[in-house]
Short mmCIF file of C-alpha atoms and ligand atoms in Angstrom, two decimals:
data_model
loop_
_atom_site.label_atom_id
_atom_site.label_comp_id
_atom_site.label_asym_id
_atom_site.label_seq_id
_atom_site.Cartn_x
_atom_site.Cartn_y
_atom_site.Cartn_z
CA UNK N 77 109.95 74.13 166.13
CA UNK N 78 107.99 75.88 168.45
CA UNK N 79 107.95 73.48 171.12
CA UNK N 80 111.50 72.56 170.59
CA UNK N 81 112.99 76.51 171.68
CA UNK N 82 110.57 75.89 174.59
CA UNK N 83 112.19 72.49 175.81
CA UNK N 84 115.66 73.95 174.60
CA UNK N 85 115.17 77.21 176.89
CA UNK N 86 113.68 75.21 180.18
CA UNK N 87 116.74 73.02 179.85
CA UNK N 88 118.77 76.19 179.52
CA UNK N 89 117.06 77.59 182.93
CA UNK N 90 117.68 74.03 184.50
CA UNK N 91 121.36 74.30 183.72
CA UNK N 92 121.65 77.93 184.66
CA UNK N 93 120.68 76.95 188.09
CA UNK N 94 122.78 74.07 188.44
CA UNK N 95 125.51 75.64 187.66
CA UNK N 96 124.68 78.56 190.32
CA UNK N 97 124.32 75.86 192.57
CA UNK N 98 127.81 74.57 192.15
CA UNK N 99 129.32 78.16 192.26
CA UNK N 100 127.24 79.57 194.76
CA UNK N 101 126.88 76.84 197.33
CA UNK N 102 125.24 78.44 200.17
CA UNK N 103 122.19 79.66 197.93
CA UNK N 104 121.37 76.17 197.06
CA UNK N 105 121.14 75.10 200.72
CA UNK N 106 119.83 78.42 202.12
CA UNK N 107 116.29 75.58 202.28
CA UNK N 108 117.91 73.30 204.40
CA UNK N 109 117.06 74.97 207.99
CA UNK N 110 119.99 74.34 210.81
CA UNK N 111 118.33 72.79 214.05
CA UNK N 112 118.93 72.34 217.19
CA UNK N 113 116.66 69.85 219.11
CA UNK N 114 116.60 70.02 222.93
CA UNK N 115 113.97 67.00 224.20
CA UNK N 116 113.17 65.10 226.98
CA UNK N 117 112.71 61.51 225.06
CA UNK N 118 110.08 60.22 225.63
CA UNK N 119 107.88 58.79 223.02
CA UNK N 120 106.43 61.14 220.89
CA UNK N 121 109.86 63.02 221.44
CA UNK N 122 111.30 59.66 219.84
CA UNK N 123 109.33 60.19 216.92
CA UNK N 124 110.12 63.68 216.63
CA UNK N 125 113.91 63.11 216.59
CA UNK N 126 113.43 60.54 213.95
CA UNK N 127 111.50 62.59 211.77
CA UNK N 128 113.98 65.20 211.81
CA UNK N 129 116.76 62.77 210.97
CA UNK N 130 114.68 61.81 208.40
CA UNK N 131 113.97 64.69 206.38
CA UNK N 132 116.51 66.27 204.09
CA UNK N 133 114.83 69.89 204.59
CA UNK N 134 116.49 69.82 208.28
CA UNK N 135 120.14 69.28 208.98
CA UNK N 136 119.93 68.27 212.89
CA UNK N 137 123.48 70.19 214.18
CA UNK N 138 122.89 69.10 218.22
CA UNK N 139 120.33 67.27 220.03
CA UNK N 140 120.34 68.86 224.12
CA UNK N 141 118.80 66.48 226.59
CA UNK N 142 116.39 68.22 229.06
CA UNK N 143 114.76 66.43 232.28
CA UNK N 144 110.98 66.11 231.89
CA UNK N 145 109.18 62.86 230.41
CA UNK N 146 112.00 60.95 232.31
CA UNK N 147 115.47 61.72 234.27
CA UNK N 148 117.90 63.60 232.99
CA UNK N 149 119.67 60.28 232.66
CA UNK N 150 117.52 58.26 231.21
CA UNK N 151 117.03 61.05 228.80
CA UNK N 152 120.52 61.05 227.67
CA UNK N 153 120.78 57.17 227.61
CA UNK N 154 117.49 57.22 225.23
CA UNK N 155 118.61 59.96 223.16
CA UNK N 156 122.29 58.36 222.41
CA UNK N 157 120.45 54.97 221.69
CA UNK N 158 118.92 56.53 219.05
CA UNK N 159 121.01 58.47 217.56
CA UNK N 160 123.20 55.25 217.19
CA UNK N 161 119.67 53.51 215.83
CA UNK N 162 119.68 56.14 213.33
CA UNK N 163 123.56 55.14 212.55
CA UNK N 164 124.31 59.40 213.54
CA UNK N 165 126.94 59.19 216.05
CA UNK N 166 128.40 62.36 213.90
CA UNK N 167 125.24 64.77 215.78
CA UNK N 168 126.38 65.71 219.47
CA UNK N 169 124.02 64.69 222.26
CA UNK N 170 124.62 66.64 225.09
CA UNK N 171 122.88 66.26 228.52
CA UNK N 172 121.73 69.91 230.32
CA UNK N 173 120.00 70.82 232.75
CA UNK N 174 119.06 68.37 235.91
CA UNK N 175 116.23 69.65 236.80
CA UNK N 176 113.70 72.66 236.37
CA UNK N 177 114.95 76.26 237.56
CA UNK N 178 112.70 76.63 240.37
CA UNK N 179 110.61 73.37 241.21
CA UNK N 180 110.89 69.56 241.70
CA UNK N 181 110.84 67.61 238.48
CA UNK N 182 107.54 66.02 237.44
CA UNK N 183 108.78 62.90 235.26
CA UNK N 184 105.51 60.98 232.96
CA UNK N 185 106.90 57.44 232.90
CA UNK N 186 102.78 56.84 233.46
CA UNK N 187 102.82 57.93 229.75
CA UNK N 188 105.62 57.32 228.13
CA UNK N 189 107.15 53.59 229.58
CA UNK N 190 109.63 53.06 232.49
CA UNK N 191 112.39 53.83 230.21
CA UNK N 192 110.47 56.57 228.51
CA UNK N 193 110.53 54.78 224.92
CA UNK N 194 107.47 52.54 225.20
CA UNK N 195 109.45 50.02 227.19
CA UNK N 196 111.04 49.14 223.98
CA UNK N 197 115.03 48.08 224.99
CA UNK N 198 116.68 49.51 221.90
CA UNK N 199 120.72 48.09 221.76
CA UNK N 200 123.10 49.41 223.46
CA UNK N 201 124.95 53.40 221.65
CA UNK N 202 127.69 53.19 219.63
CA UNK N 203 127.74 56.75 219.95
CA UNK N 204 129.37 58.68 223.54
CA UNK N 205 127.65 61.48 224.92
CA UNK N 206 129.43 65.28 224.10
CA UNK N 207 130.96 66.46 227.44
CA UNK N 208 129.59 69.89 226.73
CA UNK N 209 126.81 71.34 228.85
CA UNK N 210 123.66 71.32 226.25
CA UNK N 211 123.07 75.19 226.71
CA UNK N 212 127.13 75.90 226.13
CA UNK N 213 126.19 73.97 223.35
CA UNK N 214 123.61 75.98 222.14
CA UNK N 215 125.26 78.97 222.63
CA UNK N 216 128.34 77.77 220.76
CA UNK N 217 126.64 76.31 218.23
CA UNK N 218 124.61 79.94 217.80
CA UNK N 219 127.89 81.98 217.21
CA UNK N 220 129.33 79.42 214.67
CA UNK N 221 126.14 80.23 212.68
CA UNK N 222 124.87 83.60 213.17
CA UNK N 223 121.43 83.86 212.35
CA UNK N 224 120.94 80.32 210.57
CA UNK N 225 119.93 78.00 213.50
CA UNK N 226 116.23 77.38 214.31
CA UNK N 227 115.96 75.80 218.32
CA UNK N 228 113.07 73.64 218.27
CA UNK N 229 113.03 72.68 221.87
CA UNK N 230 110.17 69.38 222.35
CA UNK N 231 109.87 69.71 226.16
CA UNK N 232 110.56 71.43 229.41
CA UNK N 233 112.18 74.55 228.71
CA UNK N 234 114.92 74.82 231.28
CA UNK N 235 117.71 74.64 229.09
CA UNK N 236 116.87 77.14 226.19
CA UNK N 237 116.29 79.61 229.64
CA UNK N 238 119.62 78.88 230.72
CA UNK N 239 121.50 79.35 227.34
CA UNK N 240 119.98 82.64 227.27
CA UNK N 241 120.51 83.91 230.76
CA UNK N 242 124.32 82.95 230.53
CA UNK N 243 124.47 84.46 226.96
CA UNK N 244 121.69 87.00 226.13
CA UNK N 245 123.71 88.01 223.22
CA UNK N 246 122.42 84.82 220.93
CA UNK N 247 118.81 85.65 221.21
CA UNK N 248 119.22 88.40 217.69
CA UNK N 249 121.33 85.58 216.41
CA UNK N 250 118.88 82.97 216.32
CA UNK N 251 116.95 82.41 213.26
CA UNK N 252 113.48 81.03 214.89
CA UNK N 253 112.55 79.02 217.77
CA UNK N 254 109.47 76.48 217.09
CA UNK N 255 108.32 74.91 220.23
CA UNK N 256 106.11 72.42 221.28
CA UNK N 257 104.48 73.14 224.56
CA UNK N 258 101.88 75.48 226.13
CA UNK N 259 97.51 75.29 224.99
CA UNK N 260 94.63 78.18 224.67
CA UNK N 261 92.30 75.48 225.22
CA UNK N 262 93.35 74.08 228.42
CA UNK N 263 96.20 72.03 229.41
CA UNK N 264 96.63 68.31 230.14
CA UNK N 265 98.33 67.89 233.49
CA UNK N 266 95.25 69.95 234.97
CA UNK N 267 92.76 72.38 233.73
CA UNK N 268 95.35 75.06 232.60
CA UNK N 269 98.63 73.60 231.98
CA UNK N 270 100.09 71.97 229.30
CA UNK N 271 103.09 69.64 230.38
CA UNK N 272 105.89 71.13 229.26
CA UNK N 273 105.51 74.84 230.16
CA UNK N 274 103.71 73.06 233.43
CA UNK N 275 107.40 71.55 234.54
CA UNK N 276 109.07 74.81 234.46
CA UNK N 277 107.05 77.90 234.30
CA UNK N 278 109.95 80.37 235.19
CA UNK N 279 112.16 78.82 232.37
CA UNK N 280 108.70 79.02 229.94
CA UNK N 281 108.09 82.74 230.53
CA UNK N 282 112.17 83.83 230.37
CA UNK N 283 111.45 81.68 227.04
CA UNK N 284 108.57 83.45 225.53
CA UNK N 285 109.55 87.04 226.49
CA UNK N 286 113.05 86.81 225.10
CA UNK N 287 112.21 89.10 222.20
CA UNK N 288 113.16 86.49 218.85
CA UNK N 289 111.02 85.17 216.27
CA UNK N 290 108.75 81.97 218.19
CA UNK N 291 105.87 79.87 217.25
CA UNK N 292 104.33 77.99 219.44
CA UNK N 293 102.55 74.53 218.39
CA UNK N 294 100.81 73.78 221.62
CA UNK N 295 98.78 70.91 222.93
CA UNK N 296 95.67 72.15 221.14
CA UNK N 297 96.67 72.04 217.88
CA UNK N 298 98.48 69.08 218.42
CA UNK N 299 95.55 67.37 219.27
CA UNK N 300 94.12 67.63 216.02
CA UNK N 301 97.04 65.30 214.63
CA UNK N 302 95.84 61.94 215.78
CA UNK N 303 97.97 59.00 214.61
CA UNK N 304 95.51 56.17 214.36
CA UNK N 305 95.41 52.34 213.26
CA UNK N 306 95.64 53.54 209.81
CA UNK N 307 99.08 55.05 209.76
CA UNK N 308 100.18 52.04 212.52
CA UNK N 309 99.16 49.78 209.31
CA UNK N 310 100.87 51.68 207.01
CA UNK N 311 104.46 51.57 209.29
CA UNK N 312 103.36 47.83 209.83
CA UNK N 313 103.77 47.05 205.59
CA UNK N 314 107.54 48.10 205.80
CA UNK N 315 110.38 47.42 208.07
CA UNK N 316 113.87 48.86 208.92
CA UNK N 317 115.20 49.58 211.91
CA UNK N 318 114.30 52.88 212.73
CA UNK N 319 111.24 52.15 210.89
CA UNK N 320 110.22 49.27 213.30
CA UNK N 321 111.14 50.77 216.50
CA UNK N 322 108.89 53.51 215.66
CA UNK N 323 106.46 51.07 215.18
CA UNK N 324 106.75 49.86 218.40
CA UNK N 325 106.27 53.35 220.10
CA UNK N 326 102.91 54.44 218.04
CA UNK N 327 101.69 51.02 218.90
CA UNK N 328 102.58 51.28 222.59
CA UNK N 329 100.76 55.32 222.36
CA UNK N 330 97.42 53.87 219.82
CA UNK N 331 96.65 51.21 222.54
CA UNK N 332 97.13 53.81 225.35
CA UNK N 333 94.73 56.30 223.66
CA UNK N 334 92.51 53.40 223.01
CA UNK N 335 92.37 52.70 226.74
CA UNK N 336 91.50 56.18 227.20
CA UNK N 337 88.64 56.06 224.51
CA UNK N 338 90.36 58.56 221.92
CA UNK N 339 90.74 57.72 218.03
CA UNK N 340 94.57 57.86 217.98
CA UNK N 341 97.81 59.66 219.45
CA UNK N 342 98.46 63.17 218.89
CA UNK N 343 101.77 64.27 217.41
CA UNK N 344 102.74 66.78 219.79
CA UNK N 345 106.59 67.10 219.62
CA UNK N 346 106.72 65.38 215.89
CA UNK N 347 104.40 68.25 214.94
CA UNK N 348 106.63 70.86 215.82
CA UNK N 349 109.08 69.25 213.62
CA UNK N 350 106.42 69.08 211.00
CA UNK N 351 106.02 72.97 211.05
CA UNK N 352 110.26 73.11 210.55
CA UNK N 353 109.99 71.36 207.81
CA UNK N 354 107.30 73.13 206.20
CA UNK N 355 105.27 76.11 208.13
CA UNK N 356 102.53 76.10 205.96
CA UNK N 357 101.30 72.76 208.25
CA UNK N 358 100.19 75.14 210.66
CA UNK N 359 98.09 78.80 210.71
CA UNK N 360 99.44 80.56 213.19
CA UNK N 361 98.45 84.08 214.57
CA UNK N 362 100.48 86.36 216.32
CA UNK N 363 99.52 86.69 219.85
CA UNK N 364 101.14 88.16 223.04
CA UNK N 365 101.43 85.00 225.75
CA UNK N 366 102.91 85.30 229.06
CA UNK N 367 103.55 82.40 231.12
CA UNK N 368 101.19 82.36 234.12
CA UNK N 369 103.87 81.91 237.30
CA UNK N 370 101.57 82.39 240.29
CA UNK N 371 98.67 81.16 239.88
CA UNK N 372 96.77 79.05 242.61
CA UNK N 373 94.99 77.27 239.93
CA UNK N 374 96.80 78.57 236.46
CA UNK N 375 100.84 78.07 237.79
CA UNK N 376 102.16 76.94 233.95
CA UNK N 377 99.49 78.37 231.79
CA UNK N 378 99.91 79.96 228.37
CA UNK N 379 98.22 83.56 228.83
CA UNK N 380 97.62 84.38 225.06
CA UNK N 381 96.07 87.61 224.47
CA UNK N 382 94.10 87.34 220.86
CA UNK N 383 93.35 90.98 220.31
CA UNK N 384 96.65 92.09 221.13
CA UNK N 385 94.96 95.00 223.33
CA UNK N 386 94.70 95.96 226.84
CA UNK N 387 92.52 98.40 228.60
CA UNK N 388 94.31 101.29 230.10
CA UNK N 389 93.04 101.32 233.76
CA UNK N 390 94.25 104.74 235.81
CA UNK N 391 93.82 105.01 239.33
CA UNK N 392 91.36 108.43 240.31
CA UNK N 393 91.05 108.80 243.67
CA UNK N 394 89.65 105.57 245.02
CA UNK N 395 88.87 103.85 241.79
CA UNK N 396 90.33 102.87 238.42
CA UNK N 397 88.78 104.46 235.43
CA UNK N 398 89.38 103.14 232.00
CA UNK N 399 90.74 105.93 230.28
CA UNK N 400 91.44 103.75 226.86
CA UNK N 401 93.04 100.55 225.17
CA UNK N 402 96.96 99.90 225.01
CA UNK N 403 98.23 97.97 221.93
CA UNK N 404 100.16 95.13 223.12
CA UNK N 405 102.86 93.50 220.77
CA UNK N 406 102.25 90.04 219.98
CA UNK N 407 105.61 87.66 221.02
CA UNK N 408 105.00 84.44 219.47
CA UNK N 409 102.71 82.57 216.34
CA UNK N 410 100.01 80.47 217.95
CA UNK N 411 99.71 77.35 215.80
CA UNK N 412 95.68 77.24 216.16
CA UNK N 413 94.94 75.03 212.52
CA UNK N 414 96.47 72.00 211.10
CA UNK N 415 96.60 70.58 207.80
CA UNK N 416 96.72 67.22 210.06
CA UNK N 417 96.30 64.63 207.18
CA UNK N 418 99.26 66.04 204.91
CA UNK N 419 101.36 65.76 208.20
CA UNK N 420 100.43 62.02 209.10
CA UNK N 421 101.42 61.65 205.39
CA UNK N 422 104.43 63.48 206.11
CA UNK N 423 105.43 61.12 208.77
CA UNK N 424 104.76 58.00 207.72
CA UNK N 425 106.45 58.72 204.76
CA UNK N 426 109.85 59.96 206.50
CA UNK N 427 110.01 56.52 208.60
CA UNK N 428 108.85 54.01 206.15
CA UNK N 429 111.62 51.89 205.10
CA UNK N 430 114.04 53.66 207.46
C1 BDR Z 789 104.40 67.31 225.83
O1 BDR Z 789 104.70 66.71 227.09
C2 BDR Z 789 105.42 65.52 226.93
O2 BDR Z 789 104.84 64.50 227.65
C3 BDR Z 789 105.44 65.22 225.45
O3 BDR Z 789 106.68 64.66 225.06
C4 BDR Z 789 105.22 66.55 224.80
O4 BDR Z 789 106.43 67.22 224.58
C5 BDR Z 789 102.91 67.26 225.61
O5 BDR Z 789 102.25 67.94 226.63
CA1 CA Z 790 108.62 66.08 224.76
#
């Protein structure tokens, strides 16, 4: 009897919220977190996109195209073939920015293909390219939805800069940006710069100082997610065709990383999706970065200052003294751990079958 008023009054709290679903609508998908995903496709970009598409926590409102693995062209044509792959023609793709705000583009066909997807032709879109500038379309997008959309922007940041110099007004409007790009350990296209904040410092540092709520999952962290022959195996044992083009990507990245004597791929930009879907991937301390601009050797670093203090250096006569330490406040999260196996889980299980 017992047992029976206990299965009688769960049922009772299942119905309950059911039926608060139904009536309240917008309490029931308060979890599913609005996105906007500006990119510069590219591989790992590619399996990003996919994975957001992919996962019913995310509900992808606008994909921006940004120059930076390849042409702002070639970015849009990859982005709309996928979309299409992915049978979404309802998501606008809209093309930005044509190149960084101060500096030639640096595109990384080297790394990514000649056409930026592993040299895999995917058919021609079905789906037409929005005529909206991507950062009108981010700031239009921002308005209709005050305070619900979360910018994860997966490469140069040119475009997020630009929404918010035209219209500083979304910045308290937008929920959270998650971004993949910067490193405290060191960058990859030389000693201090990571790629992305490396093809458009200026854009970067306008970026990280805008004053909203921003973690950063940079090339460090990322390189703890290495996807390896396992997980290539485990997309190998099912087919579809989002499925199998992503296939063909990790491939093309596993036997580049092989050449280069590493264990696997890291999941840079599909990482940063991984921490929209679910944060707890990541620890991530608040830090104060700044966006090295000048620097002979540093131009495109991620300055991240882990105590969050400065010393307070006065000028006495012909010398500074330190007279004390100056609390600085911390800007962004720092992704610095990753639960890396539960992610590569993650993945693999968004895109098999797909
Ligand atoms: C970042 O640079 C690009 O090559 C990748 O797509 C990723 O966004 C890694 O440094
Ligand atoms: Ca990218």
């Amino acid at each position: 009897m017992e047992l029976f008023g206990y299965i009688a009054a769960h049922f009772a709290v299942i119905a309950l919220i059911i039926f608060a679903c139904a009536i309240f609508d917008a309490s029931c998908q308060a979890a599913v977190r609005k996105i906007i995903f500006d990119t510069d496709p590219g591989t790992d970009d590619a399996m990003a996109l996919m994975l957001a598409l992919n996962s019913p926590e995310l509900d992808v409102r606008a994909i921006t195209v940004v120059p930076g693995n390849v042409t702002a062209e070639q970015g849009l044509e990859n982005a709309l073939r996928m979309v299409s792959l992915a049978n979404r023609c309802d998501i606008p793709v809209a093309g930005g920015a044509r190149h960084p705000l101060f500096q030639k583009l640096v595109t990384a066909e080297f790394w990514h293909g000649k056409n930026g997807l592993a040299n895999i032709e995917l058919p021609r879109s079905k789906c037409k390219a929005d005529p909206r500038f991507g950062p009108d379309l981010i700031i239009e997008l921002v308005h209709a939805s005050p305070h619900e959309i979360t910018l994860v922007p997966v490469g140069p940041l040119t475009n997020i800069a630009l929404a918010v110099e035209k219209d500083p007004s979304i910045v308290p409007l937008i929920k959270e940006v998650i971004l993949m790009g910067g490193s405290i350990k060191g960058g990859n296209v030389n000693a201090a710069a990571e790629a992305n904040i490396y093809n458009d410092p200026e854009a970067a540092q306008i970026v990280f100082q805008a004053g909203w709520p921003l973690t950063m999952v940079g090339l460090d962290v990322g390189d703890k997610t290495l996807l390896g022959r396992k997980q290539l195996g485990q997309l190998a044992s099912t087919h579809g065709p989002v499925n199998d083009f992503i296939y063909g990507v990790a491939k093309f990245l596993v036997e580049l990383s092989e050449k280069f004597g590493d264990g696997g791929t890291p999941m840079y930009d599909p990482l940063a999706v991984g921490v929209a879907i679910d944060s707890t991937l990541v620890t991530a301390p608040a830090m104060h970065v700044d966006v090295e601009t000048r620097g002979e050797f540093t131009r495109g670093e991620t300055v991240a200052n882990r105590r969050n203090e400065v010393e307070r250096n006065v000028l006495r006569g012909d010398r500074y003294i330190i007279e004390g330490v100056d609390k600085v406040q911390p800007n962004a999260k720092v992704g610095v751990e990753v639960q890396a196996d539960r992610f590569l889980q993650l993945f693999v299980s968004r895109i098999q079958g797909k």
